Amino acid sequence: MKVPFVDLKLQYQNHRESIDAAIESVIAETAFIRGKYVDGFREQFAEAIGTTSCVPCANGTDAILIALKMLGIGQGDEVITTANSWISTSETITAAGARVVFVDTDERTFNMDPAKIEEKITSRTKAILPVHLMGQSADMGAIMDIAGRHGLLVVEDCAQAHLATWEGQTVGTFGSAGTFSFYPGKNLGAYGDAGAIVTNDQALAEKMHLFANHGADPTNKHNHKIEGISSRLDGLQAAILSAKLPHLADWSEQRRRAAAAYSERLADIPEVKAPYVDSRAVPVFHVYSLRVERRDELQAHLSEQGIATGRHYPTPLPFLDAYAYLGHTRDDFPVASAHQGEMLSLPIYPEISTEQIDHVVEAIRSFFA
Ligand SMILES: *Cc1c(COP(=O)(O)O)cnc(C)c1O
């Protein structure tokens, strides 16, 4: 039995009619750039997250950059973020002109540890950029509290956490802005690159829209109010996302069910630690990551059994070559450093079957037996 890490074909087969119809309409109407499909998705996504505004853009990396820049973050500023994420989270801080300041992760959730944020705050700190890694919300109560006390902005990287909640509130609605990726493998995936920013700040939304669209003056097409960039969500992707969005809550529930099935079956294997779920969080399991002994050997063993696995992430951000200039050592991030050799992500997607989950669990059991 083969168990892929993700299976995007099954989702397409299950929803082929609506997705094909969406694509055909866009082509028939040549609504490739701007227009009703982009406007439609913008409204639907804002409603799904529960914000007044949504600014679509080209990808989840641009979404962070646009939000940071339009919040006025740039040269001379520092932005505090987590040591464990995809590089988009930190490279956009640098791209905005600011300095990246990394914080170690929480022992159990792998998210930014709020207890270690305040020691990193200086007179130059402008914002905190938490990531809701693997689909579980960071501790937004503590983070918003710290931000409030120190007058800092908060931008949430929600690329892995569409519809996840913290104390009943949807991620992306805590800070000044929440950024999303619709990369094909994300929980809500386009058929190419796509992204969006959500906010309840109407003025900020207008600025972000302006910046993402060359600063084009909506009232005079020959004028540009500012210099911007070209970061558009195209019509095809918008229509595909609109066809998929109504299913996102069900898919999240299916991911939670798959995660629960793994955790229940793995509970009696002492070499394996299943993901910890904070009682205040409802995660959406973009990734289901274990901490295991003999990780590399186990990964090879699973691969031999036809089971694809992943690592999120094998090198904490501060230790990538790109951040050698910061001169960090493992002692600066003891938790992220300790986790880096232990984490193993198992296949998870809404359509994964009980048989596949059983196969993965039995393969892990046989390895440690
Ligand atoms: C995927 C991802 C992004 C960036 O998304 P793209 O659409 O690929 O640019 C940003 N942050 C995190 C945590 C991600 O997982």
Tab-separated table of N, CA and C in Angstrom, residues 128-220:
chain	number	residue	atom	x	y	z
A	128	ILE	N	5.394	41.937	16.264
A	128	ILE	CA	5.574	40.502	16.500
A	128	ILE	C	4.882	39.779	15.346
A	129	LEU	N	5.571	38.762	14.815
A	129	LEU	CA	5.018	38.011	13.675
A	129	LEU	C	4.901	36.534	14.067
A	130	PRO	N	3.824	36.158	14.751
A	130	PRO	CA	3.661	34.740	15.098
A	130	PRO	C	3.224	33.926	13.881
A	131	VAL	N	3.568	32.655	13.900
A	131	VAL	CA	3.137	31.717	12.863
A	131	VAL	C	2.280	30.658	13.557
A	132	HIS	N	1.173	30.319	12.969
A	132	HIS	CA	0.338	29.238	13.519
A	132	HIS	C	0.793	27.952	12.846
A	133	LEU	N	1.910	27.440	13.346
A	133	LEU	CA	2.619	26.370	12.645
A	133	LEU	C	1.841	25.052	12.666
A	134	MET	N	1.829	24.386	11.532
A	134	MET	CA	1.221	23.067	11.355
A	134	MET	C	-0.307	23.098	11.520
A	135	GLY	N	-0.857	24.298	11.645
A	135	GLY	CA	-2.308	24.403	11.767
A	135	GLY	C	-2.803	24.629	13.174
A	136	GLN	N	-1.861	24.779	14.123
A	136	GLN	CA	-2.295	25.076	15.502
A	136	GLN	C	-1.936	26.525	15.851
A	137	SER	N	-2.924	27.233	16.385
A	137	SER	CA	-2.717	28.629	16.740
A	137	SER	C	-1.585	28.782	17.744
A	138	ALA	N	-0.772	29.821	17.542
A	138	ALA	CA	0.165	30.238	18.578
A	138	ALA	C	-0.660	30.751	19.762
A	139	ASP	N	-0.006	30.984	20.900
A	139	ASP	CA	-0.717	31.453	22.102
A	139	ASP	C	-1.067	32.933	21.918
A	140	MET	N	-2.192	33.178	21.241
A	140	MET	CA	-2.533	34.547	20.866
A	140	MET	C	-2.957	35.397	22.055
A	141	GLY	N	-3.449	34.763	23.128
A	141	GLY	CA	-3.773	35.523	24.325
A	141	GLY	C	-2.519	36.194	24.863
A	142	ALA	N	-1.469	35.401	25.061
A	142	ALA	CA	-0.220	35.917	25.612
A	142	ALA	C	0.455	36.887	24.646
A	143	ILE	N	0.432	36.568	23.369
A	143	ILE	CA	1.120	37.419	22.379
A	143	ILE	C	0.426	38.784	22.267
A	144	MET	N	-0.893	38.801	22.229
A	144	MET	CA	-1.610	40.084	22.131
A	144	MET	C	-1.417	40.907	23.401
A	145	ASP	N	-1.307	40.209	24.511
A	145	ASP	CA	-1.082	40.885	25.785
A	145	ASP	C	0.282	41.592	25.786
A	146	ILE	N	1.322	40.885	25.358
A	146	ILE	CA	2.671	41.463	25.287
A	146	ILE	C	2.686	42.636	24.297
A	147	ALA	N	2.067	42.409	23.124
A	147	ALA	CA	2.035	43.470	22.105
A	147	ALA	C	1.335	44.709	22.657
A	148	GLY	N	0.250	44.497	23.372
A	148	GLY	CA	-0.502	45.618	23.934
A	148	GLY	C	0.323	46.397	24.950
A	149	ARG	N	1.028	45.672	25.810
A	149	ARG	CA	1.820	46.330	26.858
A	149	ARG	C	2.993	47.126	26.297
A	150	HIS	N	3.532	46.674	25.155
A	150	HIS	CA	4.711	47.336	24.594
A	150	HIS	C	4.393	48.164	23.352
A	151	GLY	N	3.111	48.276	23.012
A	151	GLY	CA	2.731	49.077	21.849
A	151	GLY	C	3.261	48.526	20.531
A	152	LEU	N	3.215	47.208	20.389
A	152	LEU	CA	3.729	46.581	19.165
A	152	LEU	C	2.599	46.135	18.250
A	153	LEU	N	2.861	46.147	16.959
A	153	LEU	CA	1.915	45.603	15.990
A	153	LEU	C	2.032	44.081	15.977
A	154	VAL	N	0.967	43.417	15.527
A	154	VAL	CA	1.004	41.963	15.362
A	154	VAL	C	0.512	41.624	13.953
A	155	VAL	N	1.315	40.853	13.229
A	155	VAL	CA	0.901	40.314	11.933
A	155	VAL	C	0.969	38.798	12.069
A	156	GLU	N	-0.130	38.115	11.785
A	156	GLU	CA	-0.188	36.659	11.945
A	156	GLU	C	0.071	35.957	10.613
A	157	ASP	N	1.030	35.054	10.598
A	157	ASP	CA	1.262	34.213	9.415
A	157	ASP	C	0.373	32.976	9.555
A	158	CYS	N	-0.727	33.002	8.798
A	158	CYS	CA	-1.750	31.938	8.882
A	158	CYS	C	-1.649	30.961	7.710
A	159	ALA	N	-0.500	30.913	7.050
A	159	ALA	CA	-0.350	30.112	5.833
A	159	ALA	C	-0.683	28.636	6.042
A	160	GLN	N	-0.531	28.156	7.296
A	160	GLN	CA	-0.784	26.729	7.572
A	160	GLN	C	-2.046	26.538	8.420
A	161	ALA	N	-2.845	27.588	8.567
A	161	ALA	CA	-3.878	27.500	9.610
A	161	ALA	C	-5.232	28.097	9.235
A	162	HIS	N	-5.662	27.905	7.996
A	162	HIS	CA	-6.975	28.404	7.570
A	162	HIS	C	-8.073	27.833	8.475
A	163	LEU	N	-8.822	28.709	9.121
A	163	LEU	CA	-9.970	28.372	9.992
A	163	LEU	C	-9.581	27.800	11.365
A	164	ALA	N	-8.309	27.766	11.686
A	164	ALA	CA	-7.923	27.367	13.047
A	164	ALA	C	-8.396	28.450	14.021
A	165	THR	N	-8.650	28.048	15.279
A	165	THR	CA	-9.096	29.043	16.256
A	165	THR	C	-8.275	28.958	17.537
A	166	TRP	N	-8.300	30.078	18.294
A	166	TRP	CA	-7.699	30.162	19.620
A	166	TRP	C	-8.762	30.743	20.542
A	167	GLU	N	-9.130	30.035	21.573
A	167	GLU	CA	-10.225	30.438	22.464
A	167	GLU	C	-11.451	30.874	21.661
A	168	GLY	N	-11.755	30.114	20.619
A	168	GLY	CA	-12.962	30.352	19.832
A	168	GLY	C	-12.838	31.428	18.769
A	169	GLN	N	-11.704	32.123	18.728
A	169	GLN	CA	-11.529	33.200	17.743
A	169	GLN	C	-10.645	32.710	16.591
A	170	THR	N	-11.073	33.007	15.367
A	170	THR	CA	-10.359	32.506	14.181
A	170	THR	C	-9.016	33.208	14.013
A	171	VAL	N	-7.970	32.447	13.710
A	171	VAL	CA	-6.648	33.057	13.522
A	171	VAL	C	-6.679	33.968	12.301
A	172	GLY	N	-5.901	35.025	12.405
A	172	GLY	CA	-5.913	36.045	11.357
A	172	GLY	C	-6.715	37.261	11.770
A	173	THR	N	-7.481	37.105	12.870
A	173	THR	CA	-8.334	38.221	13.327
A	173	THR	C	-7.812	38.862	14.609
A	174	PHE	N	-6.688	38.375	15.127
A	174	PHE	CA	-6.154	38.924	16.379
A	174	PHE	C	-5.317	40.176	16.120
A	175	GLY	N	-4.423	40.097	15.170
A	175	GLY	CA	-3.483	41.179	14.926
A	175	GLY	C	-4.030	42.227	13.968
A	176	SER	N	-3.135	43.112	13.513
A	176	SER	CA	-3.527	44.128	12.527
A	176	SER	C	-3.876	43.474	11.205
A	177	ALA	N	-3.211	42.367	10.907
A	177	ALA	CA	-3.467	41.665	9.652
A	177	ALA	C	-3.115	40.192	9.808
A	178	GLY	N	-3.793	39.349	9.029
A	178	GLY	CA	-3.489	37.918	8.973
A	178	GLY	C	-3.188	37.566	7.526
A	179	THR	N	-2.106	36.808	7.315
A	179	THR	CA	-1.703	36.506	5.937
A	179	THR	C	-1.896	35.022	5.637
A	180	PHE	N	-2.344	34.749	4.429
A	180	PHE	CA	-2.655	33.368	4.024
A	180	PHE	C	-1.957	33.007	2.725
A	181	SER	N	-1.601	31.738	2.610
A	181	SER	CA	-1.103	31.168	1.367
A	181	SER	C	-2.136	30.172	0.869
A	182	PHE	N	-2.325	30.157	-0.449
A	182	PHE	CA	-3.164	29.125	-1.069
A	182	PHE	C	-2.329	28.272	-2.019
A	183	TYR	N	-1.067	28.109	-1.664
A	183	TYR	CA	-0.183	27.174	-2.373
A	183	TYR	C	-0.941	25.834	-2.485
A	184	PRO	N	-0.776	25.095	-3.593
A	184	PRO	CA	-1.635	23.912	-3.803
A	184	PRO	C	-1.735	22.942	-2.619
A	185	GLY	N	-0.652	22.743	-1.900
A	185	GLY	CA	-0.685	21.786	-0.794
A	185	GLY	C	-1.207	22.346	0.513
A	186	LYS	N	-1.521	23.627	0.565
A	186	LYS	CA	-2.046	24.205	1.809
A	186	LYS	C	-3.499	23.736	2.033
A	187	ASN	N	-4.036	23.970	3.214
A	187	ASN	CA	-5.368	23.418	3.522
A	187	ASN	C	-6.445	23.920	2.563
A	188	LEU	N	-6.322	25.169	2.132
A	188	LEU	CA	-7.128	25.656	1.013
A	188	LEU	C	-6.131	25.958	-0.097
A	189	GLY	N	-6.108	25.128	-1.132
A	189	GLY	CA	-5.058	25.225	-2.141
A	189	GLY	C	-5.596	25.601	-3.510
A	190	ALA	N	-4.896	26.515	-4.160
A	190	ALA	CA	-5.210	26.878	-5.543
A	190	ALA	C	-4.546	25.868	-6.476
A	191	TYR	N	-4.651	26.106	-7.783
A	191	TYR	CA	-3.951	25.264	-8.763
A	191	TYR	C	-2.783	26.052	-9.352
A	192	GLY	N	-2.036	26.623	-8.456
A	192	GLY	CA	-0.917	27.477	-8.780
A	192	GLY	C	-0.649	28.296	-7.537
A	193	ASP	N	-0.022	29.441	-7.691
A	193	ASP	CA	0.245	30.293	-6.528
A	193	ASP	C	-0.902	31.245	-6.260
A	194	ALA	N	-1.155	31.511	-4.987
A	194	ALA	CA	-2.195	32.463	-4.605
A	194	ALA	C	-2.033	32.795	-3.132
A	195	GLY	N	-2.504	33.977	-2.745
A	195	GLY	CA	-2.421	34.383	-1.344
A	195	GLY	C	-3.429	35.473	-1.034
A	196	ALA	N	-3.528	35.825	0.242
A	196	ALA	CA	-4.450	36.892	0.639
A	196	ALA	C	-4.072	37.408	2.026
A	197	ILE	N	-4.514	38.630	2.297
A	197	ILE	CA	-4.343	39.233	3.622
A	197	ILE	C	-5.737	39.598	4.118
A	198	VAL	N	-6.016	39.304	5.377
A	198	VAL	CA	-7.301	39.719	5.953
A	198	VAL	C	-7.033	40.763	7.035
A	199	THR	N	-7.996	41.663	7.203
A	199	THR	CA	-7.869	42.692	8.233
A	199	THR	C	-9.245	43.288	8.532
A	200	ASN	N	-9.354	43.869	9.722
A	200	ASN	CA	-10.562	44.620	10.054
A	200	ASN	C	-10.329	46.122	9.929
A	201	ASP	N	-9.149	46.488	9.431
A	201	ASP	CA	-8.785	47.900	9.297
A	201	ASP	C	-8.964	48.305	7.829
A	202	GLN	N	-10.038	49.014	7.571
A	202	GLN	CA	-10.407	49.388	6.200
A	202	GLN	C	-9.311	50.221	5.521
A	203	ALA	N	-8.736	51.162	6.266
A	203	ALA	CA	-7.704	52.032	5.681
A	203	ALA	C	-6.464	51.209	5.320
A	204	LEU	N	-6.107	50.278	6.200
A	204	LEU	CA	-4.958	49.407	5.922
A	204	LEU	C	-5.237	48.544	4.686
A	205	ALA	N	-6.464	48.025	4.585
A	205	ALA	CA	-6.831	47.192	3.430
A	205	ALA	C	-6.669	47.989	2.139
A	206	GLU	N	-7.094	49.230	2.142
A	206	GLU	CA	-6.977	50.059	0.933
A	206	GLU	C	-5.517	50.290	0.564
A	207	LYS	N	-4.689	50.555	1.571
A	207	LYS	CA	-3.251	50.747	1.310
A	207	LYS	C	-2.631	49.482	0.752
A	208	MET	N	-2.974	48.330	1.344
A	208	MET	CA	-2.389	47.060	0.898
A	208	MET	C	-2.816	46.760	-0.533
A	209	HIS	N	-4.089	47.037	-0.835
A	209	HIS	CA	-4.593	46.823	-2.192
A	209	HIS	C	-3.838	47.702	-3.184
A	210	LEU	N	-3.630	48.951	-2.803
A	210	LEU	CA	-2.924	49.912	-3.646
A	210	LEU	C	-1.495	49.432	-3.910
A	211	PHE	N	-0.799	49.066	-2.843
A	211	PHE	CA	0.600	48.639	-2.970
A	211	PHE	C	0.727	47.379	-3.824
A	212	ALA	N	-0.199	46.445	-3.647
A	212	ALA	CA	-0.135	45.177	-4.385
A	212	ALA	C	-0.430	45.370	-5.872
A	213	ASN	N	-1.032	46.507	-6.208
A	213	ASN	CA	-1.456	46.755	-7.593
A	213	ASN	C	-0.789	48.011	-8.172
A	214	HIS	N	0.536	48.075	-8.044
A	214	HIS	CA	1.325	49.167	-8.656
A	214	HIS	C	0.962	50.552	-8.133
A	215	GLY	N	0.256	50.630	-7.023
A	215	GLY	CA	-0.159	51.945	-6.539
A	215	GLY	C	-1.137	52.635	-7.475
A	216	ALA	N	-1.809	51.837	-8.302
A	216	ALA	CA	-2.677	52.420	-9.339
A	216	ALA	C	-3.839	53.206	-8.738
A	217	ASP	N	-4.008	54.408	-9.218
A	217	ASP	CA	-5.082	55.299	-8.765
A	217	ASP	C	-6.414	54.785	-9.317
A	218	PRO	N	-7.334	54.371	-8.437
A	218	PRO	CA	-8.595	53.802	-8.942
A	218	PRO	C	-9.441	54.828	-9.716
A	219	THR	N	-9.183	56.110	-9.498
A	219	THR	CA	-10.012	57.130	-10.158
A	219	THR	C	-9.365	57.693	-11.426
A	220	ASN	N	-8.109	57.308	-11.670
A	220	ASN	CA	-7.429	57.843	-12.856
A	220	ASN	C	-6.384	56.834	-13.309
